[in-house]
mmCIF file of C-alpha atoms in Angstrom:
data_model
loop_
_atom_site.group_PDB
_atom_site.id
_atom_site.type_symbol
_atom_site.label_atom_id
_atom_site.label_comp_id
_atom_site.label_asym_id
_atom_site.label_seq_id
_atom_site.Cartn_x
_atom_site.Cartn_y
_atom_site.Cartn_z
ATOM 1 C CA UNK A 1 32.601 -39.075 36.515
ATOM 2 C CA UNK A 2 31.366 -35.047 37.860
ATOM 3 C CA UNK A 3 33.641 -32.443 35.826
ATOM 4 C CA UNK A 4 32.808 -35.367 32.731
ATOM 5 C CA UNK A 5 28.485 -34.671 32.869
ATOM 6 C CA UNK A 6 29.480 -30.917 33.243
ATOM 7 C CA UNK A 7 31.420 -30.676 29.637
ATOM 8 C CA UNK A 8 29.530 -33.367 28.347
ATOM 9 C CA UNK A 9 26.107 -31.571 29.366
ATOM 10 C CA UNK A 10 27.866 -28.155 27.448
ATOM 11 C CA UNK A 11 28.991 -29.407 24.642
ATOM 12 C CA UNK A 12 25.007 -30.955 23.931
ATOM 13 C CA UNK A 13 23.724 -27.393 24.543
ATOM 14 C CA UNK A 14 25.908 -26.108 22.628
ATOM 15 C CA UNK A 15 25.056 -28.091 19.670
ATOM 16 C CA UNK A 16 21.398 -27.479 20.876
ATOM 17 C CA UNK A 17 21.708 -23.917 20.297
ATOM 18 C CA UNK A 18 23.866 -24.619 17.028
ATOM 19 C CA UNK A 19 21.116 -26.425 15.710
ATOM 20 C CA UNK A 20 18.601 -24.257 16.963
ATOM 21 C CA UNK A 21 20.295 -20.562 15.076
ATOM 22 C CA UNK A 22 19.955 -22.932 11.748
ATOM 23 C CA UNK A 23 16.683 -22.205 11.876
ATOM 24 C CA UNK A 24 16.752 -18.562 11.538
ATOM 25 C CA UNK A 25 17.298 -16.344 8.811
ATOM 26 C CA UNK A 26 17.511 -12.403 8.574
ATOM 27 C CA UNK A 27 16.966 -10.704 4.849
ATOM 28 C CA UNK A 28 18.279 -7.334 4.444
ATOM 29 C CA UNK A 29 15.709 -6.366 0.802
ATOM 30 C CA UNK A 30 14.537 -3.429 -1.148
ATOM 31 C CA UNK A 31 13.229 -1.782 -4.526
ATOM 32 C CA UNK A 32 14.656 1.266 -6.129
ATOM 33 C CA UNK A 33 12.481 2.765 -8.569
ATOM 34 C CA UNK A 34 13.514 6.844 -10.050
ATOM 35 C CA UNK A 35 12.207 7.471 -13.361
ATOM 36 C CA UNK A 36 12.628 11.093 -15.440
ATOM 37 C CA UNK A 37 10.474 12.842 -17.398
ATOM 38 C CA UNK A 38 7.780 15.808 -17.706
ATOM 39 C CA UNK A 39 4.623 17.202 -15.986
ATOM 40 C CA UNK A 40 2.784 20.043 -18.075
ATOM 41 C CA UNK A 41 1.706 21.884 -15.306
ATOM 42 C CA UNK A 42 3.854 22.580 -12.592
ATOM 43 C CA UNK A 43 1.439 25.112 -10.644
ATOM 44 C CA UNK A 44 -2.642 25.548 -10.273
ATOM 45 C CA UNK A 45 -2.581 28.999 -11.880
ATOM 46 C CA UNK A 46 -0.670 28.729 -15.105
ATOM 47 C CA UNK A 47 1.269 25.814 -18.369
ATOM 48 C CA UNK A 48 4.565 26.232 -16.589
ATOM 49 C CA UNK A 49 6.357 22.649 -17.370
ATOM 50 C CA UNK A 50 8.077 21.015 -14.983
ATOM 51 C CA UNK A 51 11.091 18.492 -15.552
ATOM 52 C CA UNK A 52 11.709 16.086 -13.120
ATOM 53 C CA UNK A 53 13.517 13.123 -11.876
ATOM 54 C CA UNK A 54 11.145 11.148 -9.572
ATOM 55 C CA UNK A 55 11.143 8.591 -7.422
ATOM 56 C CA UNK A 56 8.427 6.119 -6.527
ATOM 57 C CA UNK A 57 6.650 6.564 -9.728
ATOM 58 C CA UNK A 58 5.594 3.636 -10.305
ATOM 59 C CA UNK A 59 6.522 1.749 -6.639
ATOM 60 C CA UNK A 60 7.547 3.065 -3.358
ATOM 61 C CA UNK A 61 12.002 2.953 -3.405
ATOM 62 C CA UNK A 62 12.288 1.187 0.090
ATOM 63 C CA UNK A 63 14.835 -1.179 2.558
ATOM 64 C CA UNK A 64 13.914 -3.145 4.835
ATOM 65 C CA UNK A 65 15.276 -5.996 6.805
ATOM 66 C CA UNK A 66 12.906 -9.059 7.533
ATOM 67 C CA UNK A 67 12.819 -12.395 9.492
ATOM 68 C CA UNK A 68 11.591 -15.777 10.939
ATOM 69 C CA UNK A 69 12.566 -18.324 13.115
ATOM 70 C CA UNK A 70 11.589 -21.867 13.299
ATOM 71 C CA UNK A 71 9.822 -22.250 17.290
ATOM 72 C CA UNK A 72 9.201 -26.247 16.654
ATOM 73 C CA UNK A 73 5.482 -27.651 16.553
ATOM 74 C CA UNK A 74 4.418 -25.335 13.877
ATOM 75 C CA UNK A 75 5.058 -22.206 14.982
ATOM 76 C CA UNK A 76 7.311 -19.472 13.907
ATOM 77 C CA UNK A 77 8.057 -16.028 14.641
ATOM 78 C CA UNK A 78 9.284 -13.428 12.666
ATOM 79 C CA UNK A 79 9.707 -9.750 11.870
ATOM 80 C CA UNK A 80 9.820 -6.970 9.504
ATOM 81 C CA UNK A 81 11.222 -3.236 9.345
ATOM 82 C CA UNK A 82 11.083 -1.414 6.683
ATOM 83 C CA UNK A 83 11.983 2.166 5.448
ATOM 84 C CA UNK A 84 11.152 4.561 2.854
ATOM 85 C CA UNK A 85 14.221 5.784 0.709
ATOM 86 C CA UNK A 86 13.331 9.084 -2.026
ATOM 87 C CA UNK A 87 16.593 7.587 -4.786
ATOM 88 C CA UNK A 88 16.857 10.540 -6.510
ATOM 89 C CA UNK A 89 17.739 12.608 -3.604
ATOM 90 C CA UNK A 90 18.770 10.114 -0.994
ATOM 91 C CA UNK A 91 16.213 11.855 1.784
ATOM 92 C CA UNK A 92 13.378 9.863 3.733
ATOM 93 C CA UNK A 93 9.908 10.424 3.621
ATOM 94 C CA UNK A 94 8.152 11.802 6.814
ATOM 95 C CA UNK A 95 5.304 9.134 8.560
ATOM 96 C CA UNK A 96 2.706 12.127 9.340
ATOM 97 C CA UNK A 97 1.290 11.855 5.844
ATOM 98 C CA UNK A 98 0.695 7.572 5.561
ATOM 99 C CA UNK A 99 -1.394 6.084 8.533
ATOM 100 C CA UNK A 100 -3.508 7.942 11.204
ATOM 101 C CA UNK A 101 -3.117 6.771 14.722
ATOM 102 C CA UNK A 102 -0.671 9.142 16.527
ATOM 103 C CA UNK A 103 2.075 9.112 13.768
ATOM 104 C CA UNK A 104 5.236 10.170 14.494
ATOM 105 C CA UNK A 105 6.862 13.014 12.321
ATOM 106 C CA UNK A 106 9.885 11.163 10.143
ATOM 107 C CA UNK A 107 9.437 7.934 11.765
ATOM 108 C CA UNK A 108 12.333 5.714 9.973
ATOM 109 C CA UNK A 109 10.593 2.283 9.832
ATOM 110 C CA UNK A 110 7.489 4.376 8.594
ATOM 111 C CA UNK A 111 6.162 0.958 6.267
ATOM 112 C CA UNK A 112 6.836 -1.766 8.716
ATOM 113 C CA UNK A 113 7.675 -2.042 12.418
ATOM 114 C CA UNK A 114 6.503 -5.367 13.622
ATOM 115 C CA UNK A 115 7.143 -8.601 15.128
ATOM 116 C CA UNK A 116 4.322 -11.098 14.699
ATOM 117 C CA UNK A 117 3.969 -14.870 15.283
ATOM 118 C CA UNK A 118 2.888 -17.685 12.916
ATOM 119 C CA UNK A 119 1.471 -21.324 12.129
ATOM 120 C CA UNK A 120 -1.778 -23.042 11.695
ATOM 121 C CA UNK A 121 -3.924 -20.631 12.613
ATOM 122 C CA UNK A 122 -2.695 -17.790 10.798
ATOM 123 C CA UNK A 123 -0.316 -14.675 12.005
ATOM 124 C CA UNK A 124 -0.671 -12.589 14.417
ATOM 125 C CA UNK A 125 1.517 -9.237 13.807
ATOM 126 C CA UNK A 126 1.977 -6.452 16.584
ATOM 127 C CA UNK A 127 3.059 -2.916 15.577
ATOM 128 C CA UNK A 128 3.001 -0.709 12.422
ATOM 129 C CA UNK A 129 2.092 -2.556 9.796
ATOM 130 C CA UNK A 130 -0.520 -2.372 6.419
ATOM 131 C CA UNK A 131 -4.145 -1.938 7.522
ATOM 132 C CA UNK A 132 -6.315 -5.112 6.376
ATOM 133 C CA UNK A 133 -7.684 -4.010 3.598
ATOM 134 C CA UNK A 134 -5.444 -1.634 1.595
ATOM 135 C CA UNK A 135 -2.259 -4.492 0.471
ATOM 136 C CA UNK A 136 -5.414 -6.530 -0.543
ATOM 137 C CA UNK A 137 -6.704 -4.420 -2.592
ATOM 138 C CA UNK A 138 -3.544 -2.911 -4.405
ATOM 139 C CA UNK A 139 -2.974 -6.646 -5.568
ATOM 140 C CA UNK A 140 -6.764 -6.850 -7.190
ATOM 141 C CA UNK A 141 -7.624 -3.333 -8.934
ATOM 142 C CA UNK A 142 -3.936 -2.406 -10.069
ATOM 143 C CA UNK A 143 -3.334 -3.049 -13.659
ATOM 144 C CA UNK A 144 -0.309 -1.168 -13.950
ATOM 145 C CA UNK A 145 2.369 -3.850 -13.576
ATOM 146 C CA UNK A 146 4.767 -0.612 -11.576
ATOM 147 C CA UNK A 147 3.172 -0.972 -8.828
ATOM 148 C CA UNK A 148 0.147 1.403 -6.981
ATOM 149 C CA UNK A 149 1.645 4.979 -7.071
ATOM 150 C CA UNK A 150 0.730 6.469 -10.134
ATOM 151 C CA UNK A 151 -2.594 5.815 -10.427
ATOM 152 C CA UNK A 152 -4.372 3.836 -7.325
ATOM 153 C CA UNK A 153 -2.817 6.106 -4.740
ATOM 154 C CA UNK A 154 -2.871 9.032 -6.977
ATOM 155 C CA UNK A 155 -7.211 8.808 -7.462
ATOM 156 C CA UNK A 156 -7.356 7.950 -3.421
ATOM 157 C CA UNK A 157 -5.129 10.031 -1.316
ATOM 158 C CA UNK A 158 -7.518 12.535 -1.750
ATOM 159 C CA UNK A 159 -10.501 10.619 -0.843
ATOM 160 C CA UNK A 160 -8.002 10.347 2.648
ATOM 161 C CA UNK A 161 -7.625 7.212 2.101
ATOM 162 C CA UNK A 162 -4.172 7.172 2.317
ATOM 163 C CA UNK A 163 -4.640 7.700 5.972
ATOM 164 C CA UNK A 164 -4.894 4.005 6.352
ATOM 165 C CA UNK A 165 -1.836 2.375 3.860
ATOM 166 C CA UNK A 166 0.109 1.945 7.237
ATOM 167 C CA UNK A 167 -1.455 2.706 10.907
ATOM 168 C CA UNK A 168 0.662 2.431 13.899
ATOM 169 C CA UNK A 169 -0.180 0.526 17.761
ATOM 170 C CA UNK A 170 -2.273 -2.050 15.632
ATOM 171 C CA UNK A 171 -2.607 -6.045 16.193
ATOM 172 C CA UNK A 172 -3.296 -7.159 13.002
ATOM 173 C CA UNK A 173 -4.642 -11.222 12.152
ATOM 174 C CA UNK A 174 -4.563 -12.881 9.179
ATOM 175 C CA UNK A 175 -6.351 -16.185 8.815
ATOM 176 C CA UNK A 176 -4.509 -19.389 6.630
ATOM 177 C CA UNK A 177 -6.340 -19.740 2.846
ATOM 178 C CA UNK A 178 -9.504 -22.062 2.874
ATOM 179 C CA UNK A 179 -10.936 -23.459 -0.179
ATOM 180 C CA UNK A 180 -10.001 -19.829 -1.182
ATOM 181 C CA UNK A 181 -10.771 -17.593 1.414
ATOM 182 C CA UNK A 182 -8.538 -15.428 3.396
ATOM 183 C CA UNK A 183 -9.398 -12.955 6.166
ATOM 184 C CA UNK A 184 -7.883 -9.908 7.595
ATOM 185 C CA UNK A 185 -8.506 -7.586 10.380
ATOM 186 C CA UNK A 186 -7.319 -5.165 12.349
ATOM 187 C CA UNK A 187 -7.375 -2.623 14.996
ATOM 188 C CA UNK A 188 -5.191 0.151 16.401
ATOM 189 C CA UNK A 189 -5.295 2.044 19.737
ATOM 190 C CA UNK A 190 -5.442 5.838 19.373
ATOM 191 C CA UNK A 191 -3.493 6.034 22.573
ATOM 192 C CA UNK A 192 -4.942 9.761 23.688
ATOM 193 C CA UNK A 193 -5.828 10.406 27.432
ATOM 194 C CA UNK A 194 -9.673 11.556 25.887
ATOM 195 C CA UNK A 195 -10.977 8.700 26.035
ATOM 196 C CA UNK A 196 -10.141 4.827 24.358
ATOM 197 C CA UNK A 197 -12.053 5.311 20.874
ATOM 198 C CA UNK A 198 -10.314 9.001 20.353
ATOM 199 C CA UNK A 199 -7.905 7.979 17.127
ATOM 200 C CA UNK A 200 -8.919 4.659 16.941
ATOM 201 C CA UNK A 201 -9.544 2.384 14.214
ATOM 202 C CA UNK A 202 -10.735 -0.417 12.879
ATOM 203 C CA UNK A 203 -10.759 -2.810 9.580
ATOM 204 C CA UNK A 204 -11.294 -6.107 7.555
ATOM 205 C CA UNK A 205 -10.534 -7.342 4.478
ATOM 206 C CA UNK A 206 -12.379 -10.471 2.662
ATOM 207 C CA UNK A 207 -9.900 -12.417 -0.401
ATOM 208 C CA UNK A 208 -11.093 -15.061 -2.525
ATOM 209 C CA UNK A 209 -8.250 -15.978 -4.800
ATOM 210 C CA UNK A 210 -9.057 -18.865 -7.096
ATOM 211 C CA UNK A 211 -7.440 -19.345 -10.655
ATOM 212 C CA UNK A 212 -8.285 -16.905 -12.716
ATOM 213 C CA UNK A 213 -10.748 -14.693 -10.539
ATOM 214 C CA UNK A 214 -9.271 -12.839 -7.600
ATOM 215 C CA UNK A 215 -12.483 -10.649 -5.405
ATOM 216 C CA UNK A 216 -11.406 -8.334 -2.437
ATOM 217 C CA UNK A 217 -14.298 -7.103 -0.266
ATOM 218 C CA UNK A 218 -12.641 -4.347 2.264
ATOM 219 C CA UNK A 219 -14.222 -2.327 5.347
ATOM 220 C CA UNK A 220 -12.423 0.340 7.317
ATOM 221 C CA UNK A 221 -13.752 2.346 10.352
ATOM 222 C CA UNK A 222 -11.844 5.094 11.714
ATOM 223 C CA UNK A 223 -12.579 7.291 15.164
ATOM 224 C CA UNK A 224 -11.952 11.321 15.924
ATOM 225 C CA UNK A 225 -9.399 12.489 17.593
ATOM 226 C CA UNK A 226 -10.224 16.212 18.835
ATOM 227 C CA UNK A 227 -12.608 18.597 19.920
ATOM 228 C CA UNK A 228 -16.646 17.825 19.130
ATOM 229 C CA UNK A 229 -15.021 14.666 16.770
ATOM 230 C CA UNK A 230 -14.608 12.233 19.509
ATOM 231 C CA UNK A 231 -16.518 9.200 19.469
ATOM 232 C CA UNK A 232 -17.412 9.978 15.975
ATOM 233 C CA UNK A 233 -16.306 7.919 12.900
ATOM 234 C CA UNK A 234 -15.263 7.913 9.682
ATOM 235 C CA UNK A 235 -15.688 4.599 7.520
ATOM 236 C CA UNK A 236 -14.709 3.571 3.791
ATOM 237 C CA UNK A 237 -15.282 0.402 2.015
ATOM 238 C CA UNK A 238 -13.462 -0.597 -1.068
ATOM 239 C CA UNK A 239 -14.615 -3.188 -3.382
ATOM 240 C CA UNK A 240 -12.088 -5.076 -6.099
ATOM 241 C CA UNK A 241 -12.720 -7.622 -8.558
ATOM 242 C CA UNK A 242 -9.137 -9.138 -11.150
ATOM 243 C CA UNK A 243 -9.806 -11.861 -14.181
ATOM 244 C CA UNK A 244 -7.387 -12.743 -15.875
ATOM 245 C CA UNK A 245 -7.422 -15.264 -19.353
ATOM 246 C CA UNK A 246 -4.328 -16.168 -21.908
ATOM 247 C CA UNK A 247 -2.306 -12.908 -21.740
ATOM 248 C CA UNK A 248 -5.056 -10.469 -20.075
ATOM 249 C CA UNK A 249 -5.964 -9.279 -17.035
ATOM 250 C CA UNK A 250 -8.799 -7.218 -16.309
ATOM 251 C CA UNK A 251 -9.800 -5.709 -12.984
ATOM 252 C CA UNK A 252 -12.238 -2.846 -11.694
ATOM 253 C CA UNK A 253 -12.850 -1.270 -8.567
ATOM 254 C CA UNK A 254 -15.650 0.638 -6.206
ATOM 255 C CA UNK A 255 -14.775 2.728 -3.123
ATOM 256 C CA UNK A 256 -17.398 4.943 -0.908
ATOM 257 C CA UNK A 257 -15.835 7.366 1.753
ATOM 258 C CA UNK A 258 -18.244 8.783 3.929
ATOM 259 C CA UNK A 259 -17.648 11.705 6.183
ATOM 260 C CA UNK A 260 -20.418 14.083 5.277
ATOM 261 C CA UNK A 261 -19.271 15.962 8.510
ATOM 262 C CA UNK A 262 -15.956 16.587 8.352
ATOM 263 C CA UNK A 263 -14.338 14.310 11.420
ATOM 264 C CA UNK A 264 -11.055 14.814 11.982
ATOM 265 C CA UNK A 265 -9.065 11.330 12.756
ATOM 266 C CA UNK A 266 -5.295 11.546 12.344
ATOM 267 C CA UNK A 267 -2.526 13.137 10.191
ATOM 268 C CA UNK A 268 -2.552 13.699 6.126
ATOM 269 C CA UNK A 269 -5.305 14.145 3.947
ATOM 270 C CA UNK A 270 -8.611 14.441 5.588
ATOM 271 C CA UNK A 271 -11.403 12.201 4.473
ATOM 272 C CA UNK A 272 -13.319 13.309 2.302
ATOM 273 C CA UNK A 273 -17.295 12.192 1.762
ATOM 274 C CA UNK A 274 -16.410 10.840 -1.878
ATOM 275 C CA UNK A 275 -16.381 7.941 -4.591
ATOM 276 C CA UNK A 276 -14.112 6.249 -7.073
ATOM 277 C CA UNK A 277 -14.809 3.621 -9.684
ATOM 278 C CA UNK A 278 -11.796 1.986 -12.040
ATOM 279 C CA UNK A 279 -11.321 -0.474 -14.737
ATOM 280 C CA UNK A 280 -8.293 -1.745 -16.226
ATOM 281 C CA UNK A 281 -6.512 -3.983 -18.754
ATOM 282 C CA UNK A 282 -2.880 -5.521 -18.947
ATOM 283 C CA UNK A 283 -1.526 -7.874 -21.724
ATOM 284 C CA UNK A 284 1.649 -9.525 -21.996
ATOM 285 C CA UNK A 285 3.191 -9.036 -25.090
ATOM 286 C CA UNK A 286 5.556 -10.997 -24.816
ATOM 287 C CA UNK A 287 7.146 -12.508 -21.114
ATOM 288 C CA UNK A 288 9.258 -9.547 -21.081
ATOM 289 C CA UNK A 289 6.424 -6.619 -22.154
ATOM 290 C CA UNK A 290 3.219 -6.033 -20.715
ATOM 291 C CA UNK A 291 1.267 -2.475 -21.291
ATOM 292 C CA UNK A 292 -1.572 -1.829 -19.489
ATOM 293 C CA UNK A 293 -4.216 0.773 -18.891
ATOM 294 C CA UNK A 294 -6.145 2.087 -16.588
ATOM 295 C CA UNK A 295 -9.019 5.108 -15.808
ATOM 296 C CA UNK A 296 -9.931 6.300 -12.856
ATOM 297 C CA UNK A 297 -13.052 8.848 -11.577
ATOM 298 C CA UNK A 298 -13.509 10.437 -8.363
ATOM 299 C CA UNK A 299 -16.652 12.427 -7.655
ATOM 300 C CA UNK A 300 -16.727 15.137 -4.237
ATOM 301 C CA UNK A 301 -19.792 14.159 -3.742
ATOM 302 C CA UNK A 302 -19.975 17.859 -1.716
ATOM 303 C CA UNK A 303 -19.051 19.782 -4.753
ATOM 304 C CA UNK A 304 -20.634 17.071 -7.229
ATOM 305 C CA UNK A 305 -17.574 17.447 -9.365
ATOM 306 C CA UNK A 306 -15.241 14.501 -10.426
ATOM 307 C CA UNK A 307 -11.419 13.641 -10.882
ATOM 308 C CA UNK A 308 -10.381 11.729 -13.490
ATOM 309 C CA UNK A 309 -7.013 10.601 -14.929
ATOM 310 C CA UNK A 310 -6.412 7.999 -17.847
ATOM 311 C CA UNK A 311 -3.123 6.401 -17.562
ATOM 312 C CA UNK A 312 -1.096 4.585 -19.958
ATOM 313 C CA UNK A 313 2.199 2.409 -18.852
ATOM 314 C CA UNK A 314 4.457 -0.157 -20.918
ATOM 315 C CA UNK A 315 7.471 -2.284 -18.717
ATOM 316 C CA UNK A 316 9.875 -4.206 -20.265
ATOM 317 C CA UNK A 317 11.511 -7.102 -17.921
ATOM 318 C CA UNK A 318 15.557 -6.682 -18.337
ATOM 319 C CA UNK A 319 15.809 -9.596 -15.449
ATOM 320 C CA UNK A 320 13.442 -10.775 -12.764
ATOM 321 C CA UNK A 321 15.190 -8.091 -10.692
ATOM 322 C CA UNK A 322 15.530 -4.876 -13.356
ATOM 323 C CA UNK A 323 12.670 -3.217 -15.722
ATOM 324 C CA UNK A 324 12.698 -0.190 -17.153
ATOM 325 C CA UNK A 325 9.342 1.843 -18.198
ATOM 326 C CA UNK A 326 6.698 4.206 -19.318
ATOM 327 C CA UNK A 327 4.162 5.889 -18.111
ATOM 328 C CA UNK A 328 1.944 8.193 -19.523
ATOM 329 C CA UNK A 329 -1.068 10.203 -17.522
ATOM 330 C CA UNK A 330 -3.540 12.275 -18.754
ATOM 331 C CA UNK A 331 -5.600 13.601 -15.438
ATOM 332 C CA UNK A 332 -8.459 16.185 -14.889
ATOM 333 C CA UNK A 333 -8.537 17.611 -11.528
ATOM 334 C CA UNK A 334 -12.216 18.754 -10.188
ATOM 335 C CA UNK A 335 -12.507 20.110 -6.631
ATOM 336 C CA UNK A 336 -9.591 17.176 -5.453
ATOM 337 C CA UNK A 337 -6.320 17.813 -6.393
ATOM 338 C CA UNK A 338 -4.657 15.790 -7.864
ATOM 339 C CA UNK A 339 -1.303 15.177 -9.580
ATOM 340 C CA UNK A 340 0.173 13.066 -13.460
ATOM 341 C CA UNK A 341 2.890 11.664 -10.934
ATOM 342 C CA UNK A 342 3.379 10.622 -7.550
ATOM 343 C CA UNK A 343 5.226 13.238 -4.894
ATOM 344 C CA UNK A 344 4.808 15.920 -8.322
ATOM 345 C CA UNK A 345 2.861 19.239 -8.403
ATOM 346 C CA UNK A 346 -1.064 18.697 -7.875
ATOM 347 C CA UNK A 347 -3.801 21.657 -8.663
ATOM 348 C CA UNK A 348 -7.492 21.411 -8.578
ATOM 349 C CA UNK A 349 -9.935 22.117 -11.457
ATOM 350 C CA UNK A 350 -7.551 22.042 -13.772
ATOM 351 C CA UNK A 351 -6.029 19.629 -16.222
ATOM 352 C CA UNK A 352 -2.175 18.184 -16.460
ATOM 353 C CA UNK A 353 -0.445 15.569 -18.027
ATOM 354 C CA UNK A 354 2.660 14.053 -17.167
ATOM 355 C CA UNK A 355 5.053 11.346 -19.524
ATOM 356 C CA UNK A 356 7.881 9.722 -17.054
ATOM 357 C CA UNK A 357 10.828 7.154 -18.124
ATOM 358 C CA UNK A 358 12.282 5.078 -15.737
ATOM 359 C CA UNK A 359 13.774 2.141 -13.682
ATOM 360 C CA UNK A 360 13.662 -0.273 -11.223
ATOM 361 C CA UNK A 361 15.767 -2.928 -9.005
ATOM 362 C CA UNK A 362 15.092 -4.945 -6.411
ATOM 363 C CA UNK A 363 17.455 -6.934 -4.211
#
């Protein structure tokens, strides 16, 4: 009888484990973006053209693993590991230029490395991830359908906001959606031995998304990392809105970066005392063809000079996963360096044009 009971118990445990395993899932996913084209100015001192094959022109090429497990009672555990890849060369992108808190050069999973717990309370995420606001603002104020790189990223990276695309050592909370509102908050530990605040960050975002209207407000604060800057802070905020009517979608946005004392935070481009404004329009000519345009103006509040971008784009969907596109960008740079193509040559106090034709594929 004892042997029989042990056998029955073992079979029951085996069946339970099998049923439990069926509630878990792991997915391999990714996106590749490669384009060919020309930039009219490849250096600051002349008008040399540069013919290029570029990765990340519209969206960043990446691949990753994500998974979840149903824990029962409305709870679930999840994870993500996401790496960048330069699809034109096969190389990685260093994390040192994207994310402040103790960046690790050439980190493999620079685009995300976290575990989390979700339920009726929302989600809690631990690890490296997008900050509270940038991913929400990207979904709000960008009219171009291929992505944020040639456009929004090219406008706000010179301001220093690229420091807060992702942050390491982060605890992030995403609330449930209630009456169209959703709150996101995040804090990152600096993990430095010169004070608790040194290198730490905090940010919050509030999104309202109902029907054709989407509104977004973001605030981010980062503390200095070295010498006299320890304990001092930099902050920036961004406001965005989008409205869809028929086949049209209009967007507008504004940001302000406050760093008049040139406080040094983490890796990447230093925060510049500056402000940005943008407006854009997208039109679905057919269900498969979208044309869009956007204008960005960034003012360096120290030099009082403007950097301007004017963009036009057409994207044609070959399927749900594959599309082709063309982007034209005219840049008139002031004291903040700008490039007409993401990851392309940049210059200050000069104008340049970029024309790229490419393809995106998701999997």
